[in-house]
Amino acid sequence: MLEKKKVIIKKEEKFDLKKVIGGRIKRARRDKSAQWVADRVGLTRSGLSQIENGKSNVSAAMLWKIAGVLHININEFFPVVPEASSFEKQDAEIIKKEDEEGAKFMKAAYLDR
Amino acid sequence: MKTVEKIVEEIITKLNITSAPVNVEGIAERCNVQVRRASAKNISGLLYRKDGVAFMAINSEEPIVRQRFTIAHELGHFFLHHTKDTFIEYRDNKKKVVRGFKEVEANSFAASLLMPQDFLKRDVDANKHALSEDDVKSLANKYKVSEIAMTYRLTHLNLLKSH
């Protein structure tokens, strides 16, 4: 159980949205140079590189501009939004109405960590 | 109505599962079913669902082969017994007679998923002689199931008779 927990934490540390978006911009401009894109959206070449390498945050307005000059849809810059639903205390309460041990069991698995 | 065997076959094809042991936890993950473990006295597994996702708890005290069967069993409820609302499914570990039609169905789903018909037939056909006790044992090891579960499955598929 402990090992599994470690893996999950590692995954979360690894996931950097800035890097994901930056990488997707880089991929989306294909054979167009960074300078070419930067000129058309009002950035410096190095400013765009910083974004592409995940070193700086990009604004929604800037993403929209970049999508425009590359003729792609803005949502292509984003990974899928993770499932929001999670097991919560009130779920344990619902289970408790039917079975106390079941509620304890689920709590131990999902909430007591 | 589709048989449980048929439904499992479709899942196996769709998820591109080609060899044993079947990674039941991976299947759960791919189907948006979370699997976590904790210890419990009288429960082997529990499936709770809401908002189109599901949460499974598996008893960490039980042997791995039993845990795998429990995950597969709960996946059976997940796939076969669709309910829109919040729903709780148990698999208790008391050795009493299996209750109800749904539990029987979930068990046969689990057996079909862990020991897919086609895989087993292939393995048994590769064996020139009638299966010995050791053969059954090594099949159980290969599929990561208990020997009892393997024997039951082989009998059910009529694969235990002598050639």
PDB file of N, CA and C in Angstrom, chain B residues 59-143:
ATOM      1  N   ASN B  59      -9.723  -6.184   0.160  1.00  0.00           N
ATOM      2  CA  ASN B  59      -9.119  -6.597   1.427  1.00  0.00           C
ATOM      3  C   ASN B  59      -7.659  -7.026   1.236  1.00  0.00           C
ATOM      4  N   SER B  60      -6.762  -6.234   1.797  1.00  0.00           N
ATOM      5  CA  SER B  60      -5.334  -6.466   1.589  1.00  0.00           C
ATOM      6  C   SER B  60      -4.795  -7.664   2.373  1.00  0.00           C
ATOM      7  N   GLU B  61      -5.606  -8.186   3.292  1.00  0.00           N
ATOM      8  CA  GLU B  61      -5.145  -9.305   4.132  1.00  0.00           C
ATOM      9  C   GLU B  61      -5.265 -10.645   3.401  1.00  0.00           C
ATOM     10  N   GLU B  62      -6.039 -10.671   2.354  1.00  0.00           N
ATOM     11  CA  GLU B  62      -6.299 -11.941   1.693  1.00  0.00           C
ATOM     12  C   GLU B  62      -5.221 -12.266   0.662  1.00  0.00           C
ATOM     13  N   PRO B  63      -5.078 -13.559   0.332  1.00  0.00           N
ATOM     14  CA  PRO B  63      -4.060 -13.951  -0.655  1.00  0.00           C
ATOM     15  C   PRO B  63      -4.268 -13.234  -1.994  1.00  0.00           C
ATOM     16  N   ILE B  64      -3.162 -13.014  -2.716  1.00  0.00           N
ATOM     17  CA  ILE B  64      -3.212 -12.277  -3.981  1.00  0.00           C
ATOM     18  C   ILE B  64      -4.216 -12.886  -4.968  1.00  0.00           C
ATOM     19  N   VAL B  65      -4.233 -14.203  -5.066  1.00  0.00           N
ATOM     20  CA  VAL B  65      -5.149 -14.817  -6.036  1.00  0.00           C
ATOM     21  C   VAL B  65      -6.603 -14.519  -5.670  1.00  0.00           C
ATOM     22  N   ARG B  66      -6.862 -14.494  -4.376  1.00  0.00           N
ATOM     23  CA  ARG B  66      -8.209 -14.177  -3.901  1.00  0.00           C
ATOM     24  C   ARG B  66      -8.531 -12.698  -4.191  1.00  0.00           C
ATOM     25  N   GLN B  67      -7.549 -11.822  -3.980  1.00  0.00           N
ATOM     26  CA  GLN B  67      -7.755 -10.397  -4.268  1.00  0.00           C
ATOM     27  C   GLN B  67      -8.064 -10.180  -5.741  1.00  0.00           C
ATOM     28  N   ARG B  68      -7.336 -10.900  -6.572  1.00  0.00           N
ATOM     29  CA  ARG B  68      -7.582 -10.784  -8.020  1.00  0.00           C
ATOM     30  C   ARG B  68      -8.988 -11.233  -8.369  1.00  0.00           C
ATOM     31  N   PHE B  69      -9.418 -12.320  -7.743  1.00  0.00           N
ATOM     32  CA  PHE B  69     -10.763 -12.818  -8.033  1.00  0.00           C
ATOM     33  C   PHE B  69     -11.804 -11.805  -7.557  1.00  0.00           C
ATOM     34  N   THR B  70     -11.527 -11.198  -6.404  1.00  0.00           N
ATOM     35  CA  THR B  70     -12.471 -10.211  -5.871  1.00  0.00           C
ATOM     36  C   THR B  70     -12.578  -8.991  -6.794  1.00  0.00           C
ATOM     37  N   ILE B  71     -11.426  -8.509  -7.275  1.00  0.00           N
ATOM     38  CA  ILE B  71     -11.451  -7.368  -8.206  1.00  0.00           C
ATOM     39  C   ILE B  71     -12.274  -7.740  -9.445  1.00  0.00           C
ATOM     40  N   ALA B  72     -12.021  -8.939  -9.966  1.00  0.00           N
ATOM     41  CA  ALA B  72     -12.749  -9.385 -11.158  1.00  0.00           C
ATOM     42  C   ALA B  72     -14.246  -9.523 -10.861  1.00  0.00           C
ATOM     43  N   HIS B  73     -14.568 -10.016  -9.679  1.00  0.00           N
ATOM     44  CA  HIS B  73     -15.956 -10.175  -9.261  1.00  0.00           C
ATOM     45  C   HIS B  73     -16.666  -8.812  -9.188  1.00  0.00           C
ATOM     46  N   GLU B  74     -15.986  -7.853  -8.577  1.00  0.00           N
ATOM     47  CA  GLU B  74     -16.582  -6.515  -8.459  1.00  0.00           C
ATOM     48  C   GLU B  74     -16.692  -5.856  -9.826  1.00  0.00           C
ATOM     49  N   LEU B  75     -15.729  -6.123 -10.701  1.00  0.00           N
ATOM     50  CA  LEU B  75     -15.835  -5.616 -12.078  1.00  0.00           C
ATOM     51  C   LEU B  75     -17.065  -6.217 -12.760  1.00  0.00           C
ATOM     52  N   GLY B  76     -17.382  -7.451 -12.396  1.00  0.00           N
ATOM     53  CA  GLY B  76     -18.588  -8.096 -12.918  1.00  0.00           C
ATOM     54  C   GLY B  76     -19.827  -7.290 -12.571  1.00  0.00           C
ATOM     55  N   HIS B  77     -19.912  -6.878 -11.309  1.00  0.00           N
ATOM     56  CA  HIS B  77     -21.043  -6.023 -10.913  1.00  0.00           C
ATOM     57  C   HIS B  77     -21.026  -4.733 -11.715  1.00  0.00           C
ATOM     58  N   PHE B  78     -19.823  -4.198 -11.888  1.00  0.00           N
ATOM     59  CA  PHE B  78     -19.685  -2.918 -12.593  1.00  0.00           C
ATOM     60  C   PHE B  78     -20.190  -3.023 -14.033  1.00  0.00           C
ATOM     61  N   PHE B  79     -19.825  -4.100 -14.707  1.00  0.00           N
ATOM     62  CA  PHE B  79     -20.194  -4.241 -16.111  1.00  0.00           C
ATOM     63  C   PHE B  79     -21.606  -4.785 -16.315  1.00  0.00           C
ATOM     64  N   LEU B  80     -22.030  -5.686 -15.441  1.00  0.00           N
ATOM     65  CA  LEU B  80     -23.287  -6.398 -15.684  1.00  0.00           C
ATOM     66  C   LEU B  80     -24.489  -5.751 -15.023  1.00  0.00           C
ATOM     67  N   HIS B  81     -24.263  -5.154 -13.879  1.00  0.00           N
ATOM     68  CA  HIS B  81     -25.405  -4.670 -13.106  1.00  0.00           C
ATOM     69  C   HIS B  81     -25.404  -3.154 -13.053  1.00  0.00           C
ATOM     70  N   HIS B  82     -25.752  -2.584 -14.179  1.00  0.00           N
ATOM     71  CA  HIS B  82     -25.734  -1.128 -14.285  1.00  0.00           C
ATOM     72  C   HIS B  82     -26.808  -0.520 -13.412  1.00  0.00           C
ATOM     73  N   THR B  83     -26.397   0.399 -12.618  1.00  0.00           N
ATOM     74  CA  THR B  83     -27.374   1.145 -11.840  1.00  0.00           C
ATOM     75  C   THR B  83     -26.984   2.601 -11.937  1.00  0.00           C
ATOM     76  N   LYS B  84     -27.978   3.448 -12.038  1.00  0.00           N
ATOM     77  CA  LYS B  84     -27.683   4.864 -12.227  1.00  0.00           C
ATOM     78  C   LYS B  84     -27.295   5.527 -10.922  1.00  0.00           C
ATOM     79  N   ASP B  85     -27.939   5.108  -9.858  1.00  0.00           N
ATOM     80  CA  ASP B  85     -27.711   5.791  -8.585  1.00  0.00           C
ATOM     81  C   ASP B  85     -26.514   5.218  -7.850  1.00  0.00           C
ATOM     82  N   THR B  86     -26.248   5.845  -6.767  1.00  0.00           N
ATOM     83  CA  THR B  86     -25.238   5.338  -5.844  1.00  0.00           C
ATOM     84  C   THR B  86     -25.533   3.890  -5.528  1.00  0.00           C
ATOM     85  N   PHE B  87     -24.537   3.087  -5.590  1.00  0.00           N
ATOM     86  CA  PHE B  87     -24.786   1.673  -5.376  1.00  0.00           C
ATOM     87  C   PHE B  87     -23.626   0.985  -4.690  1.00  0.00           C
ATOM     88  N   ILE B  88     -23.955   0.072  -3.836  1.00  0.00           N
ATOM     89  CA  ILE B  88     -22.928  -0.641  -3.085  1.00  0.00           C
ATOM     90  C   ILE B  88     -23.032  -2.133  -3.372  1.00  0.00           C
ATOM     91  N   GLU B  89     -21.915  -2.725  -3.695  1.00  0.00           N
ATOM     92  CA  GLU B  89     -21.895  -4.175  -3.920  1.00  0.00           C
ATOM     93  C   GLU B  89     -20.843  -4.795  -3.016  1.00  0.00           C
ATOM     94  N   TYR B  90     -21.199  -5.844  -2.372  1.00  0.00           N
ATOM     95  CA  TYR B  90     -20.250  -6.486  -1.470  1.00  0.00           C
ATOM     96  C   TYR B  90     -19.823  -7.833  -1.996  1.00  0.00           C
ATOM     97  N   ARG B  91     -18.653  -8.209  -1.581  1.00  0.00           N
ATOM     98  CA  ARG B  91     -18.342  -9.626  -1.667  1.00  0.00           C
ATOM     99  C   ARG B  91     -17.862  -9.999  -0.282  1.00  0.00           C
ATOM    100  N   ASP B  92     -18.680 -10.721   0.455  1.00  0.00           N
ATOM    101  CA  ASP B  92     -18.219 -11.031   1.806  1.00  0.00           C
ATOM    102  C   ASP B  92     -17.442 -12.337   1.793  1.00  0.00           C
ATOM    103  N   ASN B  93     -16.620 -12.514   2.792  1.00  0.00           N
ATOM    104  CA  ASN B  93     -15.726 -13.663   2.768  1.00  0.00           C
ATOM    105  C   ASN B  93     -16.167 -14.782   3.710  1.00  0.00           C
ATOM    106  N   LYS B  94     -17.426 -14.715   4.110  1.00  0.00           N
ATOM    107  CA  LYS B  94     -17.962 -15.824   4.896  1.00  0.00           C
ATOM    108  C   LYS B  94     -18.204 -16.992   3.944  1.00  0.00           C
ATOM    109  N   LYS B  95     -17.887 -18.165   4.437  1.00  0.00           N
ATOM    110  CA  LYS B  95     -18.037 -19.316   3.545  1.00  0.00           C
ATOM    111  C   LYS B  95     -19.468 -19.833   3.520  1.00  0.00           C
ATOM    112  N   LYS B  96     -20.388 -18.963   3.233  1.00  0.00           N
ATOM    113  CA  LYS B  96     -21.760 -19.428   3.142  1.00  0.00           C
ATOM    114  C   LYS B  96     -22.162 -19.483   1.668  1.00  0.00           C
ATOM    115  N   VAL B  97     -23.317 -20.011   1.442  1.00  0.00           N
ATOM    116  CA  VAL B  97     -23.782 -20.163   0.071  1.00  0.00           C
ATOM    117  C   VAL B  97     -23.908 -18.785  -0.586  1.00  0.00           C
ATOM    118  N   VAL B  98     -23.432 -18.712  -1.810  1.00  0.00           N
ATOM    119  CA  VAL B  98     -23.482 -17.449  -2.541  1.00  0.00           C
ATOM    120  C   VAL B  98     -24.927 -16.981  -2.686  1.00  0.00           C
ATOM    121  N   ARG B  99     -25.126 -15.708  -2.307  1.00  0.00           N
ATOM    122  CA  ARG B  99     -26.489 -15.209  -2.305  1.00  0.00           C
ATOM    123  C   ARG B  99     -26.858 -14.617  -3.661  1.00  0.00           C
ATOM    124  N   GLY B 100     -27.965 -15.084  -4.164  1.00  0.00           N
ATOM    125  CA  GLY B 100     -28.596 -14.378  -5.265  1.00  0.00           C
ATOM    126  C   GLY B 100     -27.979 -14.507  -6.639  1.00  0.00           C
ATOM    127  N   PHE B 101     -28.805 -14.222  -7.600  1.00  0.00           N
ATOM    128  CA  PHE B 101     -28.470 -14.324  -9.009  1.00  0.00           C
ATOM    129  C   PHE B 101     -27.302 -13.411  -9.390  1.00  0.00           C
ATOM    130  N   LYS B 102     -27.316 -12.184  -8.882  1.00  0.00           N
ATOM    131  CA  LYS B 102     -26.266 -11.231  -9.229  1.00  0.00           C
ATOM    132  C   LYS B 102     -24.891 -11.716  -8.791  1.00  0.00           C
ATOM    133  N   GLU B 103     -24.834 -12.333  -7.620  1.00  0.00           N
ATOM    134  CA  GLU B 103     -23.546 -12.813  -7.112  1.00  0.00           C
ATOM    135  C   GLU B 103     -23.017 -13.965  -7.975  1.00  0.00           C
ATOM    136  N   VAL B 104     -23.933 -14.840  -8.378  1.00  0.00           N
ATOM    137  CA  VAL B 104     -23.553 -15.955  -9.256  1.00  0.00           C
ATOM    138  C   VAL B 104     -23.013 -15.392 -10.569  1.00  0.00           C
ATOM    139  N   GLU B 105     -23.713 -14.402 -11.098  1.00  0.00           N
ATOM    140  CA  GLU B 105     -23.291 -13.785 -12.361  1.00  0.00           C
ATOM    141  C   GLU B 105     -21.919 -13.115 -12.237  1.00  0.00           C
ATOM    142  N   ALA B 106     -21.728 -12.405 -11.130  1.00  0.00           N
ATOM    143  CA  ALA B 106     -20.444 -11.726 -10.918  1.00  0.00           C
ATOM    144  C   ALA B 106     -19.313 -12.756 -10.796  1.00  0.00           C
ATOM    145  N   ASN B 107     -19.607 -13.876 -10.185  1.00  0.00           N
ATOM    146  CA  ASN B 107     -18.588 -14.926 -10.073  1.00  0.00           C
ATOM    147  C   ASN B 107     -18.258 -15.533 -11.425  1.00  0.00           C
ATOM    148  N   SER B 108     -19.262 -15.748 -12.249  1.00  0.00           N
ATOM    149  CA  SER B 108     -18.941 -16.349 -13.540  1.00  0.00           C
ATOM    150  C   SER B 108     -18.249 -15.323 -14.446  1.00  0.00           C
ATOM    151  N   PHE B 109     -18.571 -14.052 -14.247  1.00  0.00           N
ATOM    152  CA  PHE B 109     -17.840 -12.988 -14.946  1.00  0.00           C
ATOM    153  C   PHE B 109     -16.366 -13.028 -14.549  1.00  0.00           C
ATOM    154  N   ALA B 110     -16.119 -13.132 -13.253  1.00  0.00           N
ATOM    155  CA  ALA B 110     -14.743 -13.146 -12.741  1.00  0.00           C
ATOM    156  C   ALA B 110     -13.949 -14.321 -13.311  1.00  0.00           C
ATOM    157  N   ALA B 111     -14.560 -15.496 -13.314  1.00  0.00           N
ATOM    158  CA  ALA B 111     -13.881 -16.685 -13.837  1.00  0.00           C
ATOM    159  C   ALA B 111     -13.565 -16.513 -15.324  1.00  0.00           C
ATOM    160  N   SER B 112     -14.534 -15.979 -16.076  1.00  0.00           N
ATOM    161  CA  SER B 112     -14.332 -15.793 -17.517  1.00  0.00           C
ATOM    162  C   SER B 112     -13.256 -14.757 -17.804  1.00  0.00           C
ATOM    163  N   LEU B 113     -13.176 -13.749 -16.959  1.00  0.00           N
ATOM    164  CA  LEU B 113     -12.205 -12.681 -17.182  1.00  0.00           C
ATOM    165  C   LEU B 113     -10.781 -13.127 -16.811  1.00  0.00           C
ATOM    166  N   LEU B 114     -10.665 -13.827 -15.695  1.00  0.00           N
ATOM    167  CA  LEU B 114      -9.339 -14.263 -15.247  1.00  0.00           C
ATOM    168  C   LEU B 114      -8.815 -15.443 -16.056  1.00  0.00           C
ATOM    169  N   MET B 115      -9.774 -16.265 -16.524  1.00  0.00           N
ATOM    170  CA  MET B 115      -9.385 -17.456 -17.288  1.00  0.00           C
ATOM    171  C   MET B 115     -10.165 -17.483 -18.598  1.00  0.00           C
ATOM    172  N   PRO B 116      -9.817 -16.599 -19.524  1.00  0.00           N
ATOM    173  CA  PRO B 116     -10.571 -16.493 -20.771  1.00  0.00           C
ATOM    174  C   PRO B 116     -10.616 -17.832 -21.511  1.00  0.00           C
ATOM    175  N   GLN B 117     -11.794 -18.149 -21.977  1.00  0.00           N
ATOM    176  CA  GLN B 117     -12.049 -19.407 -22.666  1.00  0.00           C
ATOM    177  C   GLN B 117     -11.012 -19.719 -23.734  1.00  0.00           C
ATOM    178  N   ASP B 118     -10.767 -18.742 -24.617  1.00  0.00           N
ATOM    179  CA  ASP B 118      -9.848 -18.961 -25.745  1.00  0.00           C
ATOM    180  C   ASP B 118      -8.424 -19.246 -25.279  1.00  0.00           C
ATOM    181  N   PHE B 119      -7.978 -18.484 -24.264  1.00  0.00           N
ATOM    182  CA  PHE B 119      -6.614 -18.663 -23.758  1.00  0.00           C
ATOM    183  C   PHE B 119      -6.463 -20.078 -23.197  1.00  0.00           C
ATOM    184  N   LEU B 120      -7.454 -20.469 -22.395  1.00  0.00           N
ATOM    185  CA  LEU B 120      -7.378 -21.768 -21.734  1.00  0.00           C
ATOM    186  C   LEU B 120      -7.402 -22.907 -22.735  1.00  0.00           C
ATOM    187  N   LYS B 121      -8.273 -22.776 -23.730  1.00  0.00           N
ATOM    188  CA  LYS B 121      -8.376 -23.828 -24.752  1.00  0.00           C
ATOM    189  C   LYS B 121      -7.055 -23.992 -25.469  1.00  0.00           C
ATOM    190  N   ARG B 122      -6.422 -22.855 -25.762  1.00  0.00           N
ATOM    191  CA  ARG B 122      -5.118 -22.865 -26.432  1.00  0.00           C
ATOM    192  C   ARG B 122      -4.101 -23.629 -25.577  1.00  0.00           C
ATOM    193  N   ASP B 123      -4.080 -23.282 -24.309  1.00  0.00           N
ATOM    194  CA  ASP B 123      -3.119 -23.919 -23.405  1.00  0.00           C
ATOM    195  C   ASP B 123      -3.386 -25.410 -23.232  1.00  0.00           C
ATOM    196  N   VAL B 124      -4.653 -25.760 -23.142  1.00  0.00           N
ATOM    197  CA  VAL B 124      -4.989 -27.170 -22.945  1.00  0.00           C
ATOM    198  C   VAL B 124      -4.692 -27.961 -24.222  1.00  0.00           C
ATOM    199  N   ASP B 125      -4.972 -27.352 -25.367  1.00  0.00           N
ATOM    200  CA  ASP B 125      -4.688 -28.016 -26.640  1.00  0.00           C
ATOM    201  C   ASP B 125      -3.192 -28.265 -26.826  1.00  0.00           C
ATOM    202  N   ALA B 126      -2.384 -27.360 -26.323  1.00  0.00           N
ATOM    203  CA  ALA B 126      -0.928 -27.508 -26.437  1.00  0.00           C
ATOM    204  C   ALA B 126      -0.425 -28.694 -25.617  1.00  0.00           C
ATOM    205  N   ASN B 127      -1.243 -29.095 -24.685  1.00  0.00           N
ATOM    206  CA  ASN B 127      -0.906 -30.233 -23.838  1.00  0.00           C
ATOM    207  C   ASN B 127      -1.325 -31.529 -24.544  1.00  0.00           C
ATOM    208  N   LYS B 128      -0.351 -32.398 -24.800  1.00  0.00           N
ATOM    209  CA  LYS B 128      -0.675 -33.597 -25.584  1.00  0.00           C
ATOM    210  C   LYS B 128      -1.553 -34.589 -24.805  1.00  0.00           C
ATOM    211  N   HIS B 129      -1.322 -34.633 -23.516  1.00  0.00           N
ATOM    212  CA  HIS B 129      -2.019 -35.641 -22.710  1.00  0.00           C
ATOM    213  C   HIS B 129      -3.139 -35.004 -21.904  1.00  0.00           C
ATOM    214  N   ALA B 130      -3.936 -35.847 -21.306  1.00  0.00           N
ATOM    215  CA  ALA B 130      -4.971 -35.346 -20.405  1.00  0.00           C
ATOM    216  C   ALA B 130      -4.283 -34.602 -19.261  1.00  0.00           C
ATOM    217  N   LEU B 131      -4.954 -33.566 -18.771  1.00  0.00           N
ATOM    218  CA  LEU B 131      -4.333 -32.738 -17.744  1.00  0.00           C
ATOM    219  C   LEU B 131      -4.126 -33.502 -16.439  1.00  0.00           C
ATOM    220  N   SER B 132      -2.911 -33.418 -15.949  1.00  0.00           N
ATOM    221  CA  SER B 132      -2.631 -34.016 -14.649  1.00  0.00           C
ATOM    222  C   SER B 132      -2.861 -32.969 -13.565  1.00  0.00           C
ATOM    223  N   GLU B 133      -2.737 -33.400 -12.329  1.00  0.00           N
ATOM    224  CA  GLU B 133      -2.898 -32.457 -11.228  1.00  0.00           C
ATOM    225  C   GLU B 133      -1.847 -31.360 -11.301  1.00  0.00           C
ATOM    226  N   ASP B 134      -0.621 -31.754 -11.686  1.00  0.00           N
ATOM    227  CA  ASP B 134       0.455 -30.767 -11.815  1.00  0.00           C
ATOM    228  C   ASP B 134       0.181 -29.760 -12.923  1.00  0.00           C
ATOM    229  N   ASP B 135      -0.422 -30.246 -13.998  1.00  0.00           N
ATOM    230  CA  ASP B 135      -0.780 -29.339 -15.100  1.00  0.00           C
ATOM    231  C   ASP B 135      -1.759 -28.277 -14.625  1.00  0.00           C
ATOM    232  N   VAL B 136      -2.744 -28.731 -13.864  1.00  0.00           N
ATOM    233  CA  VAL B 136      -3.742 -27.793 -13.342  1.00  0.00           C
ATOM    234  C   VAL B 136      -3.059 -26.777 -12.432  1.00  0.00           C
ATOM    235  N   LYS B 137      -2.128 -27.280 -11.639  1.00  0.00           N
ATOM    236  CA  LYS B 137      -1.383 -26.407 -10.726  1.00  0.00           C
ATOM    237  C   LYS B 137      -0.612 -25.354 -11.512  1.00  0.00           C
ATOM    238  N   SER B 138       0.068 -25.770 -12.585  1.00  0.00           N
ATOM    239  CA  SER B 138       0.878 -24.793 -13.322  1.00  0.00           C
ATOM    240  C   SER B 138      -0.011 -23.835 -14.122  1.00  0.00           C
ATOM    241  N   LEU B 139      -1.182 -24.309 -14.547  1.00  0.00           N
ATOM    242  CA  LEU B 139      -2.130 -23.391 -15.197  1.00  0.00           C
ATOM    243  C   LEU B 139      -2.611 -22.335 -14.197  1.00  0.00           C
ATOM    244  N   ALA B 140      -2.904 -22.793 -12.986  1.00  0.00           N
ATOM    245  CA  ALA B 140      -3.338 -21.857 -11.939  1.00  0.00           C
ATOM    246  C   ALA B 140      -2.271 -20.799 -11.692  1.00  0.00           C
ATOM    247  N   ASN B 141      -1.007 -21.237 -11.673  1.00  0.00           N
ATOM    248  CA  ASN B 141       0.094 -20.284 -11.500  1.00  0.00           C
ATOM    249  C   ASN B 141       0.171 -19.297 -12.651  1.00  0.00           C
ATOM    250  N   LYS B 142       0.028 -19.817 -13.846  1.00  0.00           N
ATOM    251  CA  LYS B 142       0.124 -18.974 -15.037  1.00  0.00           C
ATOM    252  C   LYS B 142      -0.970 -17.902 -15.057  1.00  0.00           C
ATOM    253  N   TYR B 143      -2.183 -18.298 -14.685  1.00  0.00           N
ATOM    254  CA  TYR B 143      -3.314 -17.363 -14.726  1.00  0.00           C
ATOM    255  C   TYR B 143      -3.465 -16.581 -13.427  1.00  0.00           C
TER     256      TYR B 143
END
